[in-house]
Short mmCIF file of C-alpha atoms and ligand atoms in Angstrom, two decimals:
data_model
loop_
_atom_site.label_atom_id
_atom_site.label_comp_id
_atom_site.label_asym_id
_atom_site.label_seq_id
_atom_site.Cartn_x
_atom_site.Cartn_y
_atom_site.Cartn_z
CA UNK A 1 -66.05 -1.64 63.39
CA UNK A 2 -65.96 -2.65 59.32
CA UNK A 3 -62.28 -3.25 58.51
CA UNK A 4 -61.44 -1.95 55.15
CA UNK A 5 -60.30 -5.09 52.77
CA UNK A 6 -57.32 -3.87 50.31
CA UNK A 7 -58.43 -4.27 46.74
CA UNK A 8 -55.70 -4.27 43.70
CA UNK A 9 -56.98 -5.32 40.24
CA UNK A 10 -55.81 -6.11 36.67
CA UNK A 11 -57.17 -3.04 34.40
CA UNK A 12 -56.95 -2.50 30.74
CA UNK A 13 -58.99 -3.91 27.62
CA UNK A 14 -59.42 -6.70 27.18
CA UNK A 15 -58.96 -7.63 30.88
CA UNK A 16 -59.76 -11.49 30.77
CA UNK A 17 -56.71 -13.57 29.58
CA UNK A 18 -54.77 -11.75 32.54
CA UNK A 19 -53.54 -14.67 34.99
CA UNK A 20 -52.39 -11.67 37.51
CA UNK A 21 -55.62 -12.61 39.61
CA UNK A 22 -54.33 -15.77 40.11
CA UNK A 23 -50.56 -14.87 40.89
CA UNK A 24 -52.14 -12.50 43.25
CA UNK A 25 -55.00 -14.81 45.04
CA UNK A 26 -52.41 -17.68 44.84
CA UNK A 27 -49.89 -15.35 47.49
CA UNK A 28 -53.00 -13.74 49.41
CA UNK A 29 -54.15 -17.38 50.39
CA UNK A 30 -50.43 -18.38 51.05
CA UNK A 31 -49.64 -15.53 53.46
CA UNK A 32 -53.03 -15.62 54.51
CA UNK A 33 -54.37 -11.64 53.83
CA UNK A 34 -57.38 -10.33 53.33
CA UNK A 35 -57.02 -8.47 50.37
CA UNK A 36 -58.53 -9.02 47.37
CA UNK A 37 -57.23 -8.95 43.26
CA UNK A 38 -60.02 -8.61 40.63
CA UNK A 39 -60.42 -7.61 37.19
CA UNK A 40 -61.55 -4.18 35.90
CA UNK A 41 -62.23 -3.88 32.45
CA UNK A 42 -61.53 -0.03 31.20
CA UNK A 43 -62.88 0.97 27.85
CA UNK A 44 -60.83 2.98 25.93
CA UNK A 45 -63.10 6.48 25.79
CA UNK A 46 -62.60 5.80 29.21
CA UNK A 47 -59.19 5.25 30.08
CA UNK A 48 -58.08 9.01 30.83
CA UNK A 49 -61.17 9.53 33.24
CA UNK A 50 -60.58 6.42 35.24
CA UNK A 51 -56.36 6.47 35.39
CA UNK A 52 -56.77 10.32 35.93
CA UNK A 53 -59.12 9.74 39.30
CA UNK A 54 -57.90 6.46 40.24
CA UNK A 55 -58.78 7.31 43.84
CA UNK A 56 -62.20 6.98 42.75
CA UNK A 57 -61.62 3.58 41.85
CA UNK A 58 -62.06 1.99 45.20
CA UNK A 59 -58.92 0.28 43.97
CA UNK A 60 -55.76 0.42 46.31
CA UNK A 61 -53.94 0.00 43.40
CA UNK A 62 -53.47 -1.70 40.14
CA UNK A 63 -51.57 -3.57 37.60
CA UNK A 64 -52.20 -1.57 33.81
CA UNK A 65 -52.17 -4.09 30.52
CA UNK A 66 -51.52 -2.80 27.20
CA UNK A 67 -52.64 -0.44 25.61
CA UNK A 68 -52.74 1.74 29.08
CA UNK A 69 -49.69 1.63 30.18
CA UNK A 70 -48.54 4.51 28.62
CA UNK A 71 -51.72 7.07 29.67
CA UNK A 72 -51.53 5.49 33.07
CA UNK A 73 -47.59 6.84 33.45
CA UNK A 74 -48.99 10.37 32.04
CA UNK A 75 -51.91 10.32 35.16
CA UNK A 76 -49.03 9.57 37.68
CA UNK A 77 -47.85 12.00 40.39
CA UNK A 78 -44.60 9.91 40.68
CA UNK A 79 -43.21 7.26 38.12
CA UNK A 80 -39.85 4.79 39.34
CA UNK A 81 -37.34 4.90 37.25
CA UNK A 82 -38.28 2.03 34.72
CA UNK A 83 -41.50 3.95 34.21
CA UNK A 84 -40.04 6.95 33.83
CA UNK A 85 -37.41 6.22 31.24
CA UNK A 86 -40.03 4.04 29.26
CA UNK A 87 -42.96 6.23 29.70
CA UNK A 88 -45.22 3.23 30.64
CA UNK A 89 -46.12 1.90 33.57
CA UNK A 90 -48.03 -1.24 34.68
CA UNK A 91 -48.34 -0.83 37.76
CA UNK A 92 -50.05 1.82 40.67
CA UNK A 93 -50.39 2.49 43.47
CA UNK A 94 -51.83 5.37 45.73
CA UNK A 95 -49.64 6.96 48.35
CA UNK A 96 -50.31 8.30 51.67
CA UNK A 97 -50.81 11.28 50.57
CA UNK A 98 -52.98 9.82 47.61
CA UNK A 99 -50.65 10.48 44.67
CA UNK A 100 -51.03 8.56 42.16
CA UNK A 101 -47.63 6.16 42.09
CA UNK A 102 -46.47 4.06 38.83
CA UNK A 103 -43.96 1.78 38.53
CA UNK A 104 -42.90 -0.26 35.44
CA UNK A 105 -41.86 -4.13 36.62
CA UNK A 106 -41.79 -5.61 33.43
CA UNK A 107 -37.60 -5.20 33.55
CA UNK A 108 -37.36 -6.20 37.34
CA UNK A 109 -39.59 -9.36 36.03
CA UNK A 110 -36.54 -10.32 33.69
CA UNK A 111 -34.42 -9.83 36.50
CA UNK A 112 -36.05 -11.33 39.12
CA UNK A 113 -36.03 -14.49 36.67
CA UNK A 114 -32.45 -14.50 35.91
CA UNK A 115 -31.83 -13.90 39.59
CA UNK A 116 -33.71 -16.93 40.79
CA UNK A 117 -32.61 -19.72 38.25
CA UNK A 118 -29.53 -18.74 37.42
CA UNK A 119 -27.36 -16.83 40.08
CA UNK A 120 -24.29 -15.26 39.18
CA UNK A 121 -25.36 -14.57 35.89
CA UNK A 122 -24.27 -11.16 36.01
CA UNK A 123 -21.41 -11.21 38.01
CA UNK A 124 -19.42 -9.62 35.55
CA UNK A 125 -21.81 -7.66 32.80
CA UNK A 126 -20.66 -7.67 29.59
CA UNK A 127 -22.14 -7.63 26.78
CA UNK A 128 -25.81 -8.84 25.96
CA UNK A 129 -27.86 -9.24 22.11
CA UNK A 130 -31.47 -8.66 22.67
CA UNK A 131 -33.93 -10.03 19.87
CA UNK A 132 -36.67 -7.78 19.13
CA UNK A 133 -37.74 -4.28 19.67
CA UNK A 134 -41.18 -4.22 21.03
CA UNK A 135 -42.47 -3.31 24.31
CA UNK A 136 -40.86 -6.33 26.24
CA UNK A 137 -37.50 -5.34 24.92
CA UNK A 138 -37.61 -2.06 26.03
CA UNK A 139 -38.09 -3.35 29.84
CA UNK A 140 -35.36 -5.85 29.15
CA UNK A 141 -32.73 -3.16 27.52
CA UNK A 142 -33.60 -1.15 30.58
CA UNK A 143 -32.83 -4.02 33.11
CA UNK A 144 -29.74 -5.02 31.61
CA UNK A 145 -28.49 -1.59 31.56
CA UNK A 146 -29.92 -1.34 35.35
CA UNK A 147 -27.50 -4.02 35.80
CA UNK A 148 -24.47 -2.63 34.23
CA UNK A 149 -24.26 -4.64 31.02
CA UNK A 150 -21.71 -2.81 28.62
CA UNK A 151 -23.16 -3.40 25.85
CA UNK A 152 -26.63 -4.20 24.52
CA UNK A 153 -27.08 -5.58 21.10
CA UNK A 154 -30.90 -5.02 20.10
CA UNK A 155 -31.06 -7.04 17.04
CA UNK A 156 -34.92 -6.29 15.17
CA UNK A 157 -36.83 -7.26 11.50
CA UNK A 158 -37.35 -3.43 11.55
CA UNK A 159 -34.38 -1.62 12.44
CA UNK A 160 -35.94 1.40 12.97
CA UNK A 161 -37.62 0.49 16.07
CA UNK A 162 -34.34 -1.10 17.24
CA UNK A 163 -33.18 2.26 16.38
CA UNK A 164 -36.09 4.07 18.69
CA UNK A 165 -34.76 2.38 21.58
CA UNK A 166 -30.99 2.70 21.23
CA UNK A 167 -31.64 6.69 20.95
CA UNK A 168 -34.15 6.53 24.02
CA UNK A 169 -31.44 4.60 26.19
CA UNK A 170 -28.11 6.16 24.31
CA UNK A 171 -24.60 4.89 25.25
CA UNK A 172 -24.21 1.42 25.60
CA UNK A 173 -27.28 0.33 23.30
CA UNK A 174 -26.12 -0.66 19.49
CA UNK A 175 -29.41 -1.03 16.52
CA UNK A 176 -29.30 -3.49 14.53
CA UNK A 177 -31.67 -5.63 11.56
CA UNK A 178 -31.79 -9.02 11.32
CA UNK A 179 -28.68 -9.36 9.13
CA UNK A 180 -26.37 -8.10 11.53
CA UNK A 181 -27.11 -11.27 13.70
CA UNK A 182 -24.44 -13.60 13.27
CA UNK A 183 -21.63 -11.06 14.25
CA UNK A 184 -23.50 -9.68 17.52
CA UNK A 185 -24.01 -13.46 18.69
CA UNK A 186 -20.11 -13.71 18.47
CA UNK A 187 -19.95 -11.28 21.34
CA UNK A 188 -23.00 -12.12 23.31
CA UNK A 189 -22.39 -13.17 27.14
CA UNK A 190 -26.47 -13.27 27.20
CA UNK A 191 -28.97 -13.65 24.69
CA UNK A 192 -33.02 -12.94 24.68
CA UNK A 193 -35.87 -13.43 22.75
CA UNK A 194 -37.92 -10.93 23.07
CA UNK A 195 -40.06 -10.98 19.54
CA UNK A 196 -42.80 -13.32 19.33
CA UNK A 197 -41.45 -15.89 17.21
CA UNK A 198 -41.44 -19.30 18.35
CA UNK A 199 -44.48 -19.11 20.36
CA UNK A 200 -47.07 -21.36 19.77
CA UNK A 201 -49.32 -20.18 16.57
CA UNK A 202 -46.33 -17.86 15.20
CA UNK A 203 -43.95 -18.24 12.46
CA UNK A 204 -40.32 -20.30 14.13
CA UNK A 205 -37.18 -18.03 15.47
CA UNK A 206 -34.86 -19.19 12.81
CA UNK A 207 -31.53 -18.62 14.44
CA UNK A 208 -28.11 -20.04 13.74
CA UNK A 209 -26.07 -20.57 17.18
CA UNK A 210 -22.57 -21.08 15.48
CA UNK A 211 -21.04 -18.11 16.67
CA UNK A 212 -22.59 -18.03 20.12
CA UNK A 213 -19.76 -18.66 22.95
CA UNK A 214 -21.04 -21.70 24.77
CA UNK A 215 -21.00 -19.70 28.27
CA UNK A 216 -23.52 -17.25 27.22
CA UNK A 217 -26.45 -17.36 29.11
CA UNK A 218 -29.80 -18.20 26.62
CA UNK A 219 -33.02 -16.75 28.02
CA UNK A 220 -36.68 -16.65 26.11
CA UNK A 221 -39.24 -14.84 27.46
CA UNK A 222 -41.99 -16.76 25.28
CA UNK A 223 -43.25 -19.14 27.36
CA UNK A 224 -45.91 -21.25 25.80
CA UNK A 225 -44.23 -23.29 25.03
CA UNK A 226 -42.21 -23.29 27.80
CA UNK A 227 -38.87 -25.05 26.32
CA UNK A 228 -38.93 -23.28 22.66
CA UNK A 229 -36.76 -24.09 20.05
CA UNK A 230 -34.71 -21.52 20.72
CA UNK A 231 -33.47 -22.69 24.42
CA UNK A 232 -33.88 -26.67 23.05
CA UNK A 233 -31.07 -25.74 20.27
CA UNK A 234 -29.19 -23.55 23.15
CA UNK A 235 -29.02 -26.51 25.74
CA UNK A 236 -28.11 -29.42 22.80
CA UNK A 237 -25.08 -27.20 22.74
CA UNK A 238 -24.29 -26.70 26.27
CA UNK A 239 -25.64 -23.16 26.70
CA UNK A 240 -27.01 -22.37 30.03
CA UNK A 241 -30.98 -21.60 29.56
CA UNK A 242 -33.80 -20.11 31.79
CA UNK A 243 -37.42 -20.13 30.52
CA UNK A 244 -39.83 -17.13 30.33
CA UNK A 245 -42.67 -17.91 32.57
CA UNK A 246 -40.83 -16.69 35.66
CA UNK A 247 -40.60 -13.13 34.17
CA UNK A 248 -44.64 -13.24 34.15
CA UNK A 249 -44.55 -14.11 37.54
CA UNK A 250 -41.53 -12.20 39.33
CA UNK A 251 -43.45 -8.94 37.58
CA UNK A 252 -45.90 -9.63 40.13
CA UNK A 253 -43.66 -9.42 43.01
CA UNK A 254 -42.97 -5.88 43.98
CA UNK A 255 -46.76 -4.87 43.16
CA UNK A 256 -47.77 -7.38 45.90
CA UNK A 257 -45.35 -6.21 48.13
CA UNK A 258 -46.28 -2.83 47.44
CA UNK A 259 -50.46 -3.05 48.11
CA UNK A 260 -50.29 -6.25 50.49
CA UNK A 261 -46.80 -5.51 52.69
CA UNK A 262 -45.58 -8.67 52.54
CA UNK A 263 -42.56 -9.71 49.61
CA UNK A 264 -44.19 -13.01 48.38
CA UNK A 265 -42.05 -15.88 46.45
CA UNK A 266 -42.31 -17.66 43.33
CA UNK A 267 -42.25 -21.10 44.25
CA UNK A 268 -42.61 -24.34 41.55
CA UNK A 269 -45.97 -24.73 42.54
CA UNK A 270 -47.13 -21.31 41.29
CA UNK A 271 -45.36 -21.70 38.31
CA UNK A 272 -46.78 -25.35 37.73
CA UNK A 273 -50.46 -23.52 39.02
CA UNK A 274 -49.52 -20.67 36.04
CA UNK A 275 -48.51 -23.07 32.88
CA UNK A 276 -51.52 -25.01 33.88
CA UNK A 277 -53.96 -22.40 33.54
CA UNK A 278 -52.04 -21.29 30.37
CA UNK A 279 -52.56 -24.40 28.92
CA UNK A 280 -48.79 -24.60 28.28
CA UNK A 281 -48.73 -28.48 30.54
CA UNK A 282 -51.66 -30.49 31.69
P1 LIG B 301 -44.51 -6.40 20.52
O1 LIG B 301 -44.34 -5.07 21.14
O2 LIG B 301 -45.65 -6.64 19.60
O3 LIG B 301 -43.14 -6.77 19.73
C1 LIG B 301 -43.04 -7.93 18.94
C2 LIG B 301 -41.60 -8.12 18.45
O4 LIG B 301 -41.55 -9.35 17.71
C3 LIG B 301 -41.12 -7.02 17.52
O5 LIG B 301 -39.74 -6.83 17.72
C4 LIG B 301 -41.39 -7.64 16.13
O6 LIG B 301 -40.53 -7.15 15.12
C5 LIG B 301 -41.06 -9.08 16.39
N1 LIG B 301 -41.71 -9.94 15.41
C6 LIG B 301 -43.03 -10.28 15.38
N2 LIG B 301 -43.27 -11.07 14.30
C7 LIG B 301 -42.08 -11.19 13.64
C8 LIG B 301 -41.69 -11.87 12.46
N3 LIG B 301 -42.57 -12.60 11.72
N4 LIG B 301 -40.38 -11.81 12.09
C9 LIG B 301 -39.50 -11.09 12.80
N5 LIG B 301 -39.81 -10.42 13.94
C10 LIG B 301 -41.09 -10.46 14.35
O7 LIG B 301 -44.62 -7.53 21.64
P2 LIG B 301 -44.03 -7.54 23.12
O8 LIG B 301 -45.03 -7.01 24.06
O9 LIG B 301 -42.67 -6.93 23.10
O10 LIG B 301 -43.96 -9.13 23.40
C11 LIG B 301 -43.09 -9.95 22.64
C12 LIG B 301 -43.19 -11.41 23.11
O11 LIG B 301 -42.77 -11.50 24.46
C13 LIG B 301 -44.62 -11.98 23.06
O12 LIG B 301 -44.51 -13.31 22.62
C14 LIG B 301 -45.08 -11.94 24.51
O13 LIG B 301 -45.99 -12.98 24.82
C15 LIG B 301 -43.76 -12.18 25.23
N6 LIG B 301 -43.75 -11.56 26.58
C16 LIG B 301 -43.46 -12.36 27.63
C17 LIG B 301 -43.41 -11.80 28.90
C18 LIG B 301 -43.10 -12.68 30.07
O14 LIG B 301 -43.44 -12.29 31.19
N7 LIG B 301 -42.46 -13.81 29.90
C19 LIG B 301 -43.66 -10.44 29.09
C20 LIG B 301 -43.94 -9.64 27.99
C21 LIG B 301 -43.98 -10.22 26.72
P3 LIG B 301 -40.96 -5.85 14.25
O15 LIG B 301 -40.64 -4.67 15.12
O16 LIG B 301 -40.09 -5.93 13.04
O17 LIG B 301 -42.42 -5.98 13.96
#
């Protein structure tokens, strides 16, 4: 008798830069499954066809890269929560009674990353200043929220888009531009980066700490490179800082779980296996 192997894969365009296939074959080798993770590049003209019939895929299920993520939640039968109130999802799966299921893990990423290097961190949720309003934020605005934060300062170049947000996610969120920085950081218990300044090849976060308490937790979710300026200036200061490459990685978690049945961990030597491959260390 042929046993059926389970097959997940990374779809979008472009597909190649993804390092899910080696998240994923890194915890199929550890907990020693059969499945398999691969790479299916999706052309655009063809992106409603194959997210609309993904039970022709052959695929079990699948993580979605931008720009799909948003006519992948429209093909779903079911959407979680985080997919649902951000009308994107990156990740699928079919159900026993092959529904199409999507799930958004970007925010649970965050979390999982907070979770893991710096316990406690929300023990009692207050108030948090999020930098940027792109799609990264929008998972993160959602997790904090998920997590009871009070209030969440989204601080953006275009206020408008910080604006988007707020209005999507209503009480609790507060829009802001760039000038209004200095005041939120007064108030912030945790701070993120969530543009894409800093990382290597962009223009430099220019940020002034001064008013941040030194408790408040500084995370960046750019992670190449992996200590930016932003958490270097945090830490010569005494601020408590987690790094961004875990969010990549803890994404990955409860989509494994989900196609492979077994909740897999993110250990140092993935991440050490993941800025390798980056080219972040050598
Ligand atoms: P995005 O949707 O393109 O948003 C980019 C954000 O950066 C926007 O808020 C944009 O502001 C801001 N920005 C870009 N250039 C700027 C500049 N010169 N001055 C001021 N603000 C600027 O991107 P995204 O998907 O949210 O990703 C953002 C960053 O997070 C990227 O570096 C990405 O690699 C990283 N990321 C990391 C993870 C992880 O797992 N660690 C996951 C997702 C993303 P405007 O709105 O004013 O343009």
């Amino acid at each position: 008798m042929t046993r059926l192997v389970r097959k997940a894969a990374i779809t979008g365009h472009p597909v190649s830069h993804s390092r899910s296939p080696l998240i994923h074959g890194y915890w199929l080798e550890k907990h020693g499954l059969e499945g398999e993770y691969g790479r299916v590049d999706v052309l655009p003209e063809n992106a409603e066809h194959f997210y609309g019939n993904f039970a022709d895929s052959g695929l079990i299920g699948a993580n979605v890269t931008v720009p799909f993520k948003e006519i992948a939640a429209k093909s779903c039968d079911w959407l979680d929560d985080a997919a649902s109130a951000m009308g994107a999802a990156n990740t699928l799966w079919l159900d026993e009674a092959g529904r199409l299921c999507g799930a958004n893990t970007d925010g649970l990423g965050f979390l999982g990353n907070l979770d893991q290097l710096s316990p406690d961190w929300d023990e009692t949720p207050g108030t948090a200043v999020v930098l940027g309003a792109g799609g990264a934020a929008r998972a993160i605005v959602w997790a904090l929220l998920s997590r009871k934060y009070t209030t969440v300062h989204i601080v953006n170049r275009t206020r408008e888009k910080a604006e988007k947000i707020s209005n999507e996610f209503g009480n609790g969120t507060v829009a802001h531009g760039w000038e209004n920085l200095g005041t939120t950081l007064a108030q912030a218990d945790v701070l993120v980066n969530t543009t894409s300044l800093g990382m290597t090849g962009k223009p430099p976060l220019e940020i002034d700490l001064k008013n941040l308490p030194a408790t408040a937790l500084v995370n960046d979710i750019v992670y190449s490179p992996l200590e930016t300026d932003l958490l270097k200036q945090a830490a010569a200061r005494g601020n408590p800082t987690v790094d961004g490459i875990g969010m990549l990685l803890h994404q990955a978690v409860p989509a494994f779980e989900r196609w492979f049945g077994e909740r897999p961990v993110v250990t140092d030597e993935l991440r050490t296996l993941a800025l390798k491959d980056l080219g972040v260390i050598t």
